[in-house]
Amino acid sequence: MTKEQILQAYQFRHACKEFDSGKPVSEDDFAFILETGRLSPSSFGFEPWRFVIAQNPDLRGKLLPVTWGAQRTLPTASHFIILLSRTAAGMLPLSEHIQHMMKDIQKLPEEVAVNKGAAFHRFLESDFCLLHNGRAMFEWASRQSYIALGNMMTAAALIGIDSCPIEGFDKTKVEELLEEEGILDRAQFGVSAMAAFGYRTSEPRKKTRRPTDEVVHWIQ
């Protein structure tokens, strides 16, 4: 794939507000999109995310009243992701998740895991001053999750599939609903964002972005 083709994909991608409900994304294509999210980088490699794929029509219907930013995407998207991020409880150095990541996933020797855990603790406590602020911890985890979200949307655009990132929802009410449905453990996860995928029904207006000299600052 050439640089020109990649930039064309970025030009193609836009926040699609309504999808062709009669044109589903193939199982293989969506698996590819999810895999790019799974393989995304995260701070310390701790992957503080979970992707909930909301395909059930009843669930989508229940979400609709509390997701004002998805009024047209929820009913029409081929696939709809609810992006979860770990709460502070799941991101503490001695938490089950962090220990699982170091020992079972990263397969670090015990001494290396202890040293990494200590470095992570210093990072949380003094470098970013997150350790004693639960909301800040969640937002930091969300920033990692947004890397995965961006990669999934770019991957979709590269194969001609549209997407729309969504923050237009009542976070508390969405989390309460997901908890009632047995989908969310609010002690361990919160909702960071949503994203819809499918095929557009109409062409968007021309993309607008600031010029490079307003965005990039070189220090020679």
mmCIF file of N, CA, C and O in Angstrom, residues 42-46 93 98-99 101-102 106 108-123:
data_model
loop_
_atom_site.group_PDB
_atom_site.id
_atom_site.type_symbol
_atom_site.label_atom_id
_atom_site.label_comp_id
_atom_site.label_asym_id
_atom_site.label_seq_id
_atom_site.Cartn_x
_atom_site.Cartn_y
_atom_site.Cartn_z
ATOM 1 N N SER A 42 -0.529 0.396 24.008
ATOM 2 C CA SER A 42 -1.067 1.037 25.208
ATOM 3 C C SER A 42 0.082 1.298 26.171
ATOM 4 O O SER A 42 1.126 0.646 26.106
ATOM 5 N N SER A 43 -0.119 2.250 27.060
ATOM 6 C CA SER A 43 0.920 2.596 28.023
ATOM 7 C C SER A 43 1.263 1.391 28.891
ATOM 8 O O SER A 43 0.368 0.727 29.434
ATOM 9 N N PHE A 44 2.547 1.085 28.982
ATOM 10 C CA PHE A 44 3.058 -0.074 29.709
ATOM 11 C C PHE A 44 2.573 -1.393 29.102
ATOM 12 O O PHE A 44 2.811 -2.465 29.651
ATOM 13 N N GLY A 45 1.849 -1.330 27.986
ATOM 14 C CA GLY A 45 1.307 -2.539 27.372
ATOM 15 C C GLY A 45 0.207 -3.186 28.192
ATOM 16 O O GLY A 45 -0.016 -4.397 28.095
ATOM 17 N N PHE A 46 -0.546 -2.377 28.961
ATOM 18 C CA PHE A 46 -1.524 -2.940 29.890
ATOM 19 C C PHE A 46 -2.941 -3.042 29.323
ATOM 20 O O PHE A 46 -3.851 -3.492 30.021
ATOM 21 N N PRO A 93 -1.310 -1.125 40.460
ATOM 22 C CA PRO A 93 -0.222 -2.068 40.180
ATOM 23 C C PRO A 93 -0.458 -3.487 40.698
ATOM 24 O O PRO A 93 -0.033 -4.449 40.054
ATOM 25 N N ILE A 98 -3.638 -5.988 36.183
ATOM 26 C CA ILE A 98 -2.243 -5.639 35.928
ATOM 27 C C ILE A 98 -1.337 -6.849 36.185
ATOM 28 O O ILE A 98 -0.415 -7.134 35.404
ATOM 29 N N GLN A 99 -1.602 -7.584 37.239
ATOM 30 C CA GLN A 99 -0.801 -8.780 37.516
ATOM 31 C C GLN A 99 -0.987 -9.837 36.426
ATOM 32 O O GLN A 99 -0.022 -10.486 35.998
ATOM 33 N N MET A 101 -1.742 -9.199 33.294
ATOM 34 C CA MET A 101 -1.055 -8.719 32.101
ATOM 35 C C MET A 101 0.442 -9.013 32.172
ATOM 36 O O MET A 101 1.050 -9.468 31.193
ATOM 37 N N MET A 102 1.056 -8.750 33.306
ATOM 38 C CA MET A 102 2.496 -8.940 33.417
ATOM 39 C C MET A 102 2.887 -10.416 33.455
ATOM 40 O O MET A 102 3.851 -10.832 32.793
ATOM 41 N N GLN A 106 2.206 -10.895 29.185
ATOM 42 C CA GLN A 106 3.564 -10.475 28.839
ATOM 43 C C GLN A 106 4.609 -11.500 29.259
ATOM 44 O O GLN A 106 5.751 -11.452 28.798
ATOM 45 N N LEU A 108 6.351 -12.031 31.974
ATOM 46 C CA LEU A 108 7.577 -11.478 32.539
ATOM 47 C C LEU A 108 8.099 -12.367 33.671
ATOM 48 O O LEU A 108 7.313 -12.882 34.474
ATOM 49 N N PRO A 109 9.401 -12.551 33.742
ATOM 50 C CA PRO A 109 9.964 -13.228 34.922
ATOM 51 C C PRO A 109 9.564 -12.474 36.187
ATOM 52 O O PRO A 109 9.350 -11.255 36.154
ATOM 53 N N GLU A 110 9.498 -13.168 37.317
ATOM 54 C CA GLU A 110 8.975 -12.570 38.547
ATOM 55 C C GLU A 110 9.715 -11.293 38.922
ATOM 56 O O GLU A 110 9.093 -10.278 39.256
ATOM 57 N N GLU A 111 11.030 -11.299 38.839
ATOM 58 C CA GLU A 111 11.802 -10.116 39.226
ATOM 59 C C GLU A 111 11.505 -8.942 38.290
ATOM 60 O O GLU A 111 11.371 -7.798 38.740
ATOM 61 N N VAL A 112 11.379 -9.227 36.997
ATOM 62 C CA VAL A 112 11.072 -8.178 36.027
ATOM 63 C C VAL A 112 9.679 -7.611 36.291
ATOM 64 O O VAL A 112 9.462 -6.397 36.222
ATOM 65 N N ALA A 113 8.721 -8.502 36.597
ATOM 66 C CA ALA A 113 7.353 -8.052 36.880
ATOM 67 C C ALA A 113 7.316 -7.159 38.115
ATOM 68 O O ALA A 113 6.606 -6.143 38.140
ATOM 69 N N VAL A 114 8.081 -7.516 39.133
ATOM 70 C CA VAL A 114 8.125 -6.701 40.356
ATOM 71 C C VAL A 114 8.690 -5.327 40.041
ATOM 72 O O VAL A 114 8.147 -4.295 40.480
ATOM 73 N N ASN A 115 9.766 -5.281 39.264
ATOM 74 C CA ASN A 115 10.382 -4.003 38.916
ATOM 75 C C ASN A 115 9.465 -3.152 38.036
ATOM 76 O O ASN A 115 9.376 -1.927 38.203
ATOM 77 N N LYS A 116 8.779 -3.811 37.103
ATOM 78 C CA LYS A 116 7.860 -3.071 36.239
ATOM 79 C C LYS A 116 6.688 -2.528 37.052
ATOM 80 O O LYS A 116 6.239 -1.394 36.841
ATOM 81 N N GLY A 117 6.190 -3.353 37.985
ATOM 82 C CA GLY A 117 5.106 -2.902 38.845
ATOM 83 C C GLY A 117 5.511 -1.689 39.676
ATOM 84 O O GLY A 117 4.727 -0.748 39.856
ATOM 85 N N ALA A 118 6.751 -1.687 40.157
ATOM 86 C CA ALA A 118 7.241 -0.554 40.939
ATOM 87 C C ALA A 118 7.367 0.694 40.065
ATOM 88 O O ALA A 118 7.017 1.804 40.494
ATOM 89 N N ALA A 119 7.857 0.512 38.837
ATOM 90 C CA ALA A 119 7.970 1.647 37.915
ATOM 91 C C ALA A 119 6.594 2.196 37.564
ATOM 92 O O ALA A 119 6.396 3.421 37.467
ATOM 93 N N PHE A 120 5.623 1.300 37.389
ATOM 94 C CA PHE A 120 4.251 1.717 37.088
ATOM 95 C C PHE A 120 3.665 2.499 38.256
ATOM 96 O O PHE A 120 2.995 3.518 38.072
ATOM 97 N N HIS A 121 3.939 2.039 39.472
ATOM 98 C CA HIS A 121 3.457 2.745 40.664
ATOM 99 C C HIS A 121 4.034 4.150 40.722
ATOM 100 O O HIS A 121 3.306 5.120 41.006
ATOM 101 N N ARG A 122 5.328 4.296 40.435
ATOM 102 C CA ARG A 122 5.949 5.632 40.449
ATOM 103 C C ARG A 122 5.321 6.530 39.381
ATOM 104 O O ARG A 122 5.088 7.721 39.617
ATOM 105 N N PHE A 123 5.068 5.937 38.219
ATOM 106 C CA PHE A 123 4.433 6.691 37.138
ATOM 107 C C PHE A 123 3.072 7.229 37.582
ATOM 108 O O PHE A 123 2.766 8.411 37.396
#
